[in-house]
Tab-separated table of C-alpha atoms and ligand atoms in Angstrom:
chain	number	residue	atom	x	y	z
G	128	UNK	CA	120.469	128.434	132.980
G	129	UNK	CA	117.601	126.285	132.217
G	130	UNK	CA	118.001	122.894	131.994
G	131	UNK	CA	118.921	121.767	129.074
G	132	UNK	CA	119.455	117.495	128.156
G	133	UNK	CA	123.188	116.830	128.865
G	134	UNK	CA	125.395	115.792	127.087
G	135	UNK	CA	127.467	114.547	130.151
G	136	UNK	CA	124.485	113.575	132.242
G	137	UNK	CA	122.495	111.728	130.400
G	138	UNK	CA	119.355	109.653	132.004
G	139	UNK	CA	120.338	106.276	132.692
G	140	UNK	CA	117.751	104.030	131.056
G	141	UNK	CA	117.066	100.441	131.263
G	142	UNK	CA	117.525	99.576	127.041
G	143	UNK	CA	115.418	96.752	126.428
G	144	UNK	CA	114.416	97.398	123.169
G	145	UNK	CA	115.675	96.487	120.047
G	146	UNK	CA	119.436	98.176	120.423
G	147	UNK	CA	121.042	99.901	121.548
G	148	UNK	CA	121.260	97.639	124.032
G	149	UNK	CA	123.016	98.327	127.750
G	150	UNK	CA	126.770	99.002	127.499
G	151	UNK	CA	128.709	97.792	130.393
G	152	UNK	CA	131.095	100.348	132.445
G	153	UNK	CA	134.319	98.495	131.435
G	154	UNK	CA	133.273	99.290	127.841
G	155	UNK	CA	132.264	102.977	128.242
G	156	UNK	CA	135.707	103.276	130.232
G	157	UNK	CA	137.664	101.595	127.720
G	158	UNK	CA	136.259	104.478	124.935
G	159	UNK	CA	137.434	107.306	126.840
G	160	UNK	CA	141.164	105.782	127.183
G	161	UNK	CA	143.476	108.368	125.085
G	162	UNK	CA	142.769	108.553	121.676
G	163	UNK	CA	145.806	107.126	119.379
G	164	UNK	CA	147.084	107.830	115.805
G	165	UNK	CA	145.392	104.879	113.813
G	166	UNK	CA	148.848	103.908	112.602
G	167	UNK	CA	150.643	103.885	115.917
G	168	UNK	CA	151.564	100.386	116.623
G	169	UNK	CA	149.804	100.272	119.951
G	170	UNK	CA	146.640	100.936	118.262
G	171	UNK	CA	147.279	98.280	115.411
G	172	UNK	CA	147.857	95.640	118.150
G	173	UNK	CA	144.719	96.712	119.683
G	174	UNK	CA	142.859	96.442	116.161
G	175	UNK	CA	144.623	93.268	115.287
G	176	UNK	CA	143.813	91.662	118.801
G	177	UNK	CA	139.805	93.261	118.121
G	178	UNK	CA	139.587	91.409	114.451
G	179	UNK	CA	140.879	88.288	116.311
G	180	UNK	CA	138.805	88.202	118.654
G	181	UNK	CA	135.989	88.580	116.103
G	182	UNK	CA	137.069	85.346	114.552
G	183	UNK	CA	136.121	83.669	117.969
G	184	UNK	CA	133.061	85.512	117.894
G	185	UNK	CA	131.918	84.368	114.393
G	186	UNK	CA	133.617	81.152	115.372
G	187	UNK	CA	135.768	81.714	111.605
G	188	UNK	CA	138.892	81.433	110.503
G	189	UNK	CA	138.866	84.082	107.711
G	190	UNK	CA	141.856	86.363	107.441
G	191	UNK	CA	139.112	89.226	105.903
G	192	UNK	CA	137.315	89.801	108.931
G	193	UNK	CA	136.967	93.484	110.544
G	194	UNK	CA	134.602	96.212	111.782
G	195	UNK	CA	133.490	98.475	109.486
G	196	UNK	CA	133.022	101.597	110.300
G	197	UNK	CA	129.752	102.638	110.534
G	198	UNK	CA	126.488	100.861	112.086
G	199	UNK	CA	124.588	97.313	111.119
G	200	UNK	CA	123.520	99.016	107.711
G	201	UNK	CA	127.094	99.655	106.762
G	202	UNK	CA	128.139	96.595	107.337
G	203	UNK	CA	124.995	95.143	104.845
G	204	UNK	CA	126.037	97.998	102.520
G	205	UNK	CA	130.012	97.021	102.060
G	206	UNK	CA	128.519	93.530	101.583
G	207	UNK	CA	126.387	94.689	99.053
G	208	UNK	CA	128.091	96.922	97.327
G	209	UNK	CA	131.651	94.875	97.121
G	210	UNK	CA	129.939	91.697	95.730
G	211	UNK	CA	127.336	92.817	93.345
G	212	UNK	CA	128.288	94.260	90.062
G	213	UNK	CA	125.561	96.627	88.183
G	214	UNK	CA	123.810	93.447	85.955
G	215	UNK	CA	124.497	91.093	88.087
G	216	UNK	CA	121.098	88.978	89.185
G	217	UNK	CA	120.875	88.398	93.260
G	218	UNK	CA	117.801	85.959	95.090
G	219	UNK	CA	116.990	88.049	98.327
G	220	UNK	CA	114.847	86.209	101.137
G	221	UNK	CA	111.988	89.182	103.084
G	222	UNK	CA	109.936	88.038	106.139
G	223	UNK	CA	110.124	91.325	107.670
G	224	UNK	CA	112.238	95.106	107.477
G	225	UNK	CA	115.414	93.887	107.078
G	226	UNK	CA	114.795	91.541	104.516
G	227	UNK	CA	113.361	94.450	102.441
G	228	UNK	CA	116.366	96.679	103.281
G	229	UNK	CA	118.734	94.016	101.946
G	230	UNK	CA	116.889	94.219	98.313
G	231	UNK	CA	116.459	98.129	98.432
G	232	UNK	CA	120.619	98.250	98.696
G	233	UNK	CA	120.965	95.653	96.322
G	234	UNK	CA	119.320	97.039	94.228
G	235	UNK	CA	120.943	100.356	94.041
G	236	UNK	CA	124.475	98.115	93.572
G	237	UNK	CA	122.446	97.630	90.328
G	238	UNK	CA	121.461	94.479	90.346
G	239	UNK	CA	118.289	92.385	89.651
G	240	UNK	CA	116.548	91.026	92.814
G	241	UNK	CA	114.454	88.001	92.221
G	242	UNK	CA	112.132	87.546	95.992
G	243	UNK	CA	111.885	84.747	98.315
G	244	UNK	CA	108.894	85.454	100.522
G	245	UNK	CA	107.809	84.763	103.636
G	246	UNK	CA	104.795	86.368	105.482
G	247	UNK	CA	106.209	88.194	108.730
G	248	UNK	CA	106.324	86.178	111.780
G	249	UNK	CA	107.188	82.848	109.563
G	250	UNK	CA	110.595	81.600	108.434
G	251	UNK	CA	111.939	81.022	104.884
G	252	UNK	CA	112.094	77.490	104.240
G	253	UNK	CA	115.111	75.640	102.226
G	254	UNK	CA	112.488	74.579	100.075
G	255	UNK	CA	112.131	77.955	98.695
G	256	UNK	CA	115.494	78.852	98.346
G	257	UNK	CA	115.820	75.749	96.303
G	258	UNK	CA	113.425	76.764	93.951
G	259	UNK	CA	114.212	80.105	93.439
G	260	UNK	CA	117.929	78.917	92.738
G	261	UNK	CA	116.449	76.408	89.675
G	262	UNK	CA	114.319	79.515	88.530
G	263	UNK	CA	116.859	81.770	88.636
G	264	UNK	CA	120.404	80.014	88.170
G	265	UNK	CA	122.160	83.077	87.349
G	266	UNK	CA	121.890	84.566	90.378
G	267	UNK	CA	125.257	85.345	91.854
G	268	UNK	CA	123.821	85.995	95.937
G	269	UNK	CA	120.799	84.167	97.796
G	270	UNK	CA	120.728	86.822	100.790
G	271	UNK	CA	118.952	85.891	104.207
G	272	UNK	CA	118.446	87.597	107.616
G	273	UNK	CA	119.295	85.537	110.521
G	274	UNK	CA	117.468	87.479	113.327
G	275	UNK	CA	114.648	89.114	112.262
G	276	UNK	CA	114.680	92.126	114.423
G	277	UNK	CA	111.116	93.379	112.915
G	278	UNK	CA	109.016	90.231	113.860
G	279	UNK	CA	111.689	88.060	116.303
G	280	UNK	CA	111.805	85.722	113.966
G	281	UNK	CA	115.018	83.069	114.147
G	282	UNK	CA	116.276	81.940	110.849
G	283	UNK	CA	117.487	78.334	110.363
G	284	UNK	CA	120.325	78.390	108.147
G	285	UNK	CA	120.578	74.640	108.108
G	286	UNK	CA	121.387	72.872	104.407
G	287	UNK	CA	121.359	76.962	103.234
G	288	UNK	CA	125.276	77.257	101.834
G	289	UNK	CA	125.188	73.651	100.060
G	290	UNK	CA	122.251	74.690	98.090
G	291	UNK	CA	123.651	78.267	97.326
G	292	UNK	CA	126.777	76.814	96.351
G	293	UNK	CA	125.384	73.992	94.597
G	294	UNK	CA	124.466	76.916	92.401
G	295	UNK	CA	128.116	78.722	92.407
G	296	UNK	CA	125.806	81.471	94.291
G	297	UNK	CA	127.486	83.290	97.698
G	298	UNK	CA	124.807	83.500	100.969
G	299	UNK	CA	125.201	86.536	102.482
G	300	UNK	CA	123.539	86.512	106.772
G	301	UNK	CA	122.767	89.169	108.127
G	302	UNK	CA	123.524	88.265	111.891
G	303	UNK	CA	123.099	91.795	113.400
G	304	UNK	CA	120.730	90.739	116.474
G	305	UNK	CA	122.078	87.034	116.674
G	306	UNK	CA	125.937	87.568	116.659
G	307	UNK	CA	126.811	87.285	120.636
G	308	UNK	CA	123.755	86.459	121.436
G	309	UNK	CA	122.713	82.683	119.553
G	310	UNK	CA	124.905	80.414	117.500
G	311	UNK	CA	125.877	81.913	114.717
G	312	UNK	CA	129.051	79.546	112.672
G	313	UNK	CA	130.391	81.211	109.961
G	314	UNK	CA	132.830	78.620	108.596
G	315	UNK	CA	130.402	75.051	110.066
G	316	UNK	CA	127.349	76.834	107.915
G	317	UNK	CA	129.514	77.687	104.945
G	318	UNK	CA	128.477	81.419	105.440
G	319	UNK	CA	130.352	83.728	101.999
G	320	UNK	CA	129.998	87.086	103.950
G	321	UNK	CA	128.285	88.283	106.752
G	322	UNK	CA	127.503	91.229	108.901
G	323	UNK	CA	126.447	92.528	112.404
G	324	UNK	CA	126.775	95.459	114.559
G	325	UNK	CA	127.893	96.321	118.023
G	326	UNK	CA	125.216	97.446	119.829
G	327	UNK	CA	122.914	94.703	119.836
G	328	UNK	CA	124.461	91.438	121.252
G	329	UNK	CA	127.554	92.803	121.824
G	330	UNK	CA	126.543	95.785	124.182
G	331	UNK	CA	128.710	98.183	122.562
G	332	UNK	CA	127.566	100.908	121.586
G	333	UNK	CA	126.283	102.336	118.089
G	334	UNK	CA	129.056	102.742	115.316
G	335	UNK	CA	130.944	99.392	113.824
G	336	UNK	CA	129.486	96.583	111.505
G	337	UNK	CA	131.726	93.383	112.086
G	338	UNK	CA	132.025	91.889	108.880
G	339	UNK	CA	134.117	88.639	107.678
G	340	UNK	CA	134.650	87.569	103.863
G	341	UNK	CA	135.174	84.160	103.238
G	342	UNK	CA	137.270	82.734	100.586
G	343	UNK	CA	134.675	82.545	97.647
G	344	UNK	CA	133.787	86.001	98.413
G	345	UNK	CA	137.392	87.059	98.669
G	346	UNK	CA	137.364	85.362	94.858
G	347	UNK	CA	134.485	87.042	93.757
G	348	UNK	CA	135.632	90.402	94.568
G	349	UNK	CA	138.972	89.751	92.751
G	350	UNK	CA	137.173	88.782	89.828
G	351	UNK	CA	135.052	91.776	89.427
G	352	UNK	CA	134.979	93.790	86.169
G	353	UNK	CA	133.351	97.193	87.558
G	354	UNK	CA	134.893	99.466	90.622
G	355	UNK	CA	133.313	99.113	93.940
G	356	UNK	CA	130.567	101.824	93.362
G	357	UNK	CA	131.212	103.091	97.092
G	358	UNK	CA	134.780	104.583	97.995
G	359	UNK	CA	134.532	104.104	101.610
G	360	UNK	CA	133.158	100.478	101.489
G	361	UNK	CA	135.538	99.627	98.998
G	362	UNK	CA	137.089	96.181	100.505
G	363	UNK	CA	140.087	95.840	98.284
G	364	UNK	CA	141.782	99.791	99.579
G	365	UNK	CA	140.119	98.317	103.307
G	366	UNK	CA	142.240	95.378	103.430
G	367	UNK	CA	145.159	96.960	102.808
G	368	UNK	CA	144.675	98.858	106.171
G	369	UNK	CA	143.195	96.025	108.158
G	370	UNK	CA	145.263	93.205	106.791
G	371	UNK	CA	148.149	94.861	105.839
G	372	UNK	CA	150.218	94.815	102.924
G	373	UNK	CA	153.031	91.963	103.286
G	374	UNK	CA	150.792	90.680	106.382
G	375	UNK	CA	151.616	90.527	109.549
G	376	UNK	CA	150.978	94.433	110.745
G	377	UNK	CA	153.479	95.692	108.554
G	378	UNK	CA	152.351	97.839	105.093
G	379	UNK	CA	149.349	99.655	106.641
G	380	UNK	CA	148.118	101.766	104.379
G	381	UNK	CA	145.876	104.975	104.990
G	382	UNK	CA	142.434	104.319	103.782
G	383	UNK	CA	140.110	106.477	105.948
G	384	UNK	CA	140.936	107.583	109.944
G	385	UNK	CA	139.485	104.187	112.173
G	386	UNK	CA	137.321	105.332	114.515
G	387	UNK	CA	140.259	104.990	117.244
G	388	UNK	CA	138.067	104.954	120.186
G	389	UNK	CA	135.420	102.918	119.005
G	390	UNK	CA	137.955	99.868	118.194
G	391	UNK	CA	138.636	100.449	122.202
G	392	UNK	CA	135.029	99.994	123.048
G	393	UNK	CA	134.637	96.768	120.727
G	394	UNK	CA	137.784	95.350	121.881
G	395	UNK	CA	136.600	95.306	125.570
G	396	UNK	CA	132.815	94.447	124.853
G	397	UNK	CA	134.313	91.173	122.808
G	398	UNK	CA	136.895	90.443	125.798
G	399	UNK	CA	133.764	90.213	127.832
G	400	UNK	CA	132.085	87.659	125.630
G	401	UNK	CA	134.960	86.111	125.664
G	402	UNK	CA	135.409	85.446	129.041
G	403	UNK	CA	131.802	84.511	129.609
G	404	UNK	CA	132.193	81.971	126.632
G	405	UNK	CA	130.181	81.778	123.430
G	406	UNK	CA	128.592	79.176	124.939
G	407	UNK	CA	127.658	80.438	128.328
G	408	UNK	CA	126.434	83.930	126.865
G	409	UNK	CA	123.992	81.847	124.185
G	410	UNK	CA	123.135	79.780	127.134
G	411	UNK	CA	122.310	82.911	129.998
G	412	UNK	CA	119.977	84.254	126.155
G	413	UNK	CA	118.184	80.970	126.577
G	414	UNK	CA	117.294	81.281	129.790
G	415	UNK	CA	116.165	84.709	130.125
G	416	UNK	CA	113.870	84.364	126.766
G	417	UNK	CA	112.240	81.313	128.184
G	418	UNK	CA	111.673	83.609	131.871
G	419	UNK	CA	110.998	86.270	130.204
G	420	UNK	CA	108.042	84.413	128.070
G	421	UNK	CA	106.699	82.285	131.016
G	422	UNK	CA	106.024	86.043	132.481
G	423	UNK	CA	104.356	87.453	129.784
G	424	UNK	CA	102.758	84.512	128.710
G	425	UNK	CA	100.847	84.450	132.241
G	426	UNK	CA	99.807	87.725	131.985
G	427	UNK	CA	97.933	86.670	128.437
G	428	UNK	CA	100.765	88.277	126.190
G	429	UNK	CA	101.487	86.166	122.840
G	430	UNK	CA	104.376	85.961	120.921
G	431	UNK	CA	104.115	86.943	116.839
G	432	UNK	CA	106.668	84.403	115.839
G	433	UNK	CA	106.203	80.436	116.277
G	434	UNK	CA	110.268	80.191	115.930
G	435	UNK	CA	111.807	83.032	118.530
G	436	UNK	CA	114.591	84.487	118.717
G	437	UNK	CA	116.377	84.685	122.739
G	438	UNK	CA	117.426	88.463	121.846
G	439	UNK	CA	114.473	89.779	120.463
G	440	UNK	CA	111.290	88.793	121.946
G	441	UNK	CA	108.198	90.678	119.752
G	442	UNK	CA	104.949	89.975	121.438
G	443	UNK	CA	101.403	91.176	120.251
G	444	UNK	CA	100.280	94.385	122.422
G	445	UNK	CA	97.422	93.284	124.830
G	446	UNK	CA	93.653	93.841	123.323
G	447	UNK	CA	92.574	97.459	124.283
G	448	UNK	CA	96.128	98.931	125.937
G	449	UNK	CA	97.508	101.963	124.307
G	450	UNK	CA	100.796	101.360	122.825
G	451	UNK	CA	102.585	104.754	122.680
G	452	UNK	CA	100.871	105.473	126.222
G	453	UNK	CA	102.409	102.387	127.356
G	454	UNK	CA	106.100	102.482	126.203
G	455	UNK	CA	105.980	106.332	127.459
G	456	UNK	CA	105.005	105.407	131.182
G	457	UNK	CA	107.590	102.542	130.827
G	458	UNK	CA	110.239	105.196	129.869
G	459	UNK	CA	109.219	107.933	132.295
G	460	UNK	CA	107.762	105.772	135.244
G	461	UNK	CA	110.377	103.065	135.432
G	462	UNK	CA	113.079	104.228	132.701
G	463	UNK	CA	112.886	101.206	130.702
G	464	UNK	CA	113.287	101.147	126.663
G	465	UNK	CA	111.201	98.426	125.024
G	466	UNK	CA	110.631	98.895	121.061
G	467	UNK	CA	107.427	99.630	119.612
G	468	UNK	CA	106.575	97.803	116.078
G	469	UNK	CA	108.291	98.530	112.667
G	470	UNK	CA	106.718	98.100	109.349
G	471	UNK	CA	103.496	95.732	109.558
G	472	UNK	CA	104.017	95.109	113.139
G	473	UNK	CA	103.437	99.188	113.833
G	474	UNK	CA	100.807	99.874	116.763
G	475	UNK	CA	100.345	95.495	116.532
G	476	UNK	CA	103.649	94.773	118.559
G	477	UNK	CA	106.366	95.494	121.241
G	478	UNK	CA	109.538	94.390	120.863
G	479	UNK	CA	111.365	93.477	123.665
G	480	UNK	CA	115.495	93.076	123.546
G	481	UNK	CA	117.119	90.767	126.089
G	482	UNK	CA	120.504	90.940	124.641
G	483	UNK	CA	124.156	90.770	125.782
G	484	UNK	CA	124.567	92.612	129.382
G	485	UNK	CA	120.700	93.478	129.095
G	486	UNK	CA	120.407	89.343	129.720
G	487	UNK	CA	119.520	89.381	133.197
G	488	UNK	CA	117.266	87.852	135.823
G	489	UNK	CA	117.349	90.954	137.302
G	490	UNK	CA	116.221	92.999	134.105
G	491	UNK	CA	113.339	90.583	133.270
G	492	UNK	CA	112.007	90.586	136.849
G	493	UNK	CA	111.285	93.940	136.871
G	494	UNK	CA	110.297	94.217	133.392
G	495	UNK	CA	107.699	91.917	133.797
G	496	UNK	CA	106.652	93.494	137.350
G	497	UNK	CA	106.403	96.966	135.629
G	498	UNK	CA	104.306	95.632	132.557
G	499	UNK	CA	102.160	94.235	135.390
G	500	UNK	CA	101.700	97.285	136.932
G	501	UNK	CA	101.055	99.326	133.680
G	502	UNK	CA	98.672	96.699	132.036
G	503	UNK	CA	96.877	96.285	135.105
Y	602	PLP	C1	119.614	96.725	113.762
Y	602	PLP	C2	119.636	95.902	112.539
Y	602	PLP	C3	120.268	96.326	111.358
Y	602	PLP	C4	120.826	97.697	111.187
Y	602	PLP	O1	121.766	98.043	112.098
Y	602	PLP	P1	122.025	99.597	112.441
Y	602	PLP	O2	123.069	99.496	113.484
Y	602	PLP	O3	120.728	100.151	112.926
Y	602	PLP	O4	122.506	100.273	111.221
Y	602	PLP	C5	120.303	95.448	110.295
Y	602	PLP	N1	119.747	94.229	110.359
Y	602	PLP	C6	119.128	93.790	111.474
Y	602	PLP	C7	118.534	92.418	111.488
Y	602	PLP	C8	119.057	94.610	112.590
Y	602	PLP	O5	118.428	94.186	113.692
């Protein structure tokens, strides 16, 4: 035989784009541990244990917290699509792709989407929000992205929930490429509902969307008039699987088939964030953003945003390199992933991921000496 890519044999890359991101060999071993029925109690103890753990992770103490299965975009879907009713009016905040994803599936839930702006590269200010809450006092979600993974933008979310709720509004985060990786405080910052996904901070790989409800959201979805428009994302037939129906593990019911070994893979990639500690891991994303940028700010390299994000570093492509040609010699020379632009940013930008077990001196070292060599 020729060869052929394998399936078994894959290369082994360096990911430092913007996710996957590298997935540690405790967590690739813990997804090929036998597969279970997803009602056996061993596996419910393991899913129970994985939603706890995500309460530690989101730093929450809501009982409606659990990975959705699926990637980051699932997770913003279920959001979407299990608190908006068709009518309802929703304020969405856009400095970048996510942003515009966010009003794309809210608006197929129906709704009206009024637009808080910001140009990429800039945050949205409280201000704004404010204002777009007098103008538009119906609406029933003010939606903003915490970790702009198009322009590396970090999101305050400081004073956000007290204006939204001033408003009996819910804010949504999406906290895909932040969870694991900065602060992110669910229940201190008053966040309704929010999402993320494993393979980003988390180095798991591709295929759950951590989500937690809070209680507002919980009574906004038992208030709703319409079905959930989506089957599979429907929360109220979820919980009865995740949470149970008398509580306490007992009264599972069969909603869909969890992705058995998946909920392995999550469960070991949050029991190593958890023994680093929140605060160590945010701290070790600190450090390597601010090496990381003292390299490539020698070399002449600028950063897009004024506000960075530690995970996601997007930096303007030197005057006169080729981008593609770049990245490709990165890839085959030195088997390193960096991300090229998205959106605006296309042929402008590389975007460079320094999250979870990617966060290393060693990593950025030899990123930096490899750009070197390449730009040179
Ligand atoms: C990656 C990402 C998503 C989507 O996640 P997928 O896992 O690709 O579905 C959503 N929002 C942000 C900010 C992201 O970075």
């Amino acid at each position: 035989m020729t060869s052929s890519p394998s399936t078994a044999f894959p290369a082994e890359r360096l990911l430092l784009g913007p996710g996957p991101s590298p997935v540690p060999q405790r967590v690739l071993r813990a997804l090929g541990a036998p597969t279970l029925g997803h009602l056996d109690p061993q596996y419910l103890a393991i899913m129970d244990e994985t939603c706890a753990r995500l309460r530690e992770v989101f730093r929450t103490k809501n009982a409606l917290t659990f990975p959705v299965s699926g990637t980051g975009m699932a997770g913003m879907e279920c959001i979407a699509t299990n608190l908006i009713e068709p009518g309802d009016e929703a304020i969405v905040c856009i400095n970048g792709v996510f942003g515009a994803r966010m009003k794309d599936v809210i608006e197929r839930c129906g709704a009206t989407v009024h637009v808080v702006e910001a140009p990429w590269g800039e945050v949205i200010s409280l201000e704004q929000v404010k204002a777009a809450l007098a103008e538009h006092p119906k609406a029933k979600v003010v939606t903003i992205v915490h970790a702009e993974t198009s322009t590396g933008v970090h999101q305050s979310l400081e004073g956000f929930a007290d204006a939204v709720h001033a408003q009996g509004a819910l804010l949504v985060v999406d906290a895909v490429t932040s969870l694991g990786g900065h602060d992110v405080r669910v229940d201190d910052w008053g966040i309704d509902a929010i999402f993320s996904g494993t393979q980003k901070c988390l180095s798991c790989p591709p295929g759950l969307a951590p989500v937690s409800f809070g209680e507002r959201a919980l009574a906004r979805m038992d208030a709703r008039k319409t079905k959930v428009q989506s089957w599979y994302l429907d929360v109220s037939m979820l919980r009865k699987y995740y949470l149970g129906g008398g509580g306490g593990g007992g009264g599972r019911v069969y909603h869909h088939t969890a992705p058995v070994n998946m909920t392995y893979a999550l469960h070991e990639a949050l029991g190593i964030v958890l023994e680093e500690g929140l605060e160590n891991r945010i701290a070790r994303h600190e450090q390597m953003h601010k090496r990381l940028r003292a390299g490539l700010e020698a070399m002449g390299i600028s950063y897009v945003p004024k506000r960075s994000l530690h995970t996601l570093n997007c930096v303007y492509i030197p005057d006169g390199k080729d981008d593609a040609a770049a990245r490709k010699r990165l890839l085959e020379e030195y088997g390193i992933e960096i991300g090229s632009g998205l959106g605006v940013m296309a042929g402008k930008a590389w975007r460079i991921g320094l999250m979870g077990h990617g966060a290393t001196l060693r990593n950025v070292d030899l990123l930096l000496a490899a750009l070197k060599e390449i730009l040179r």
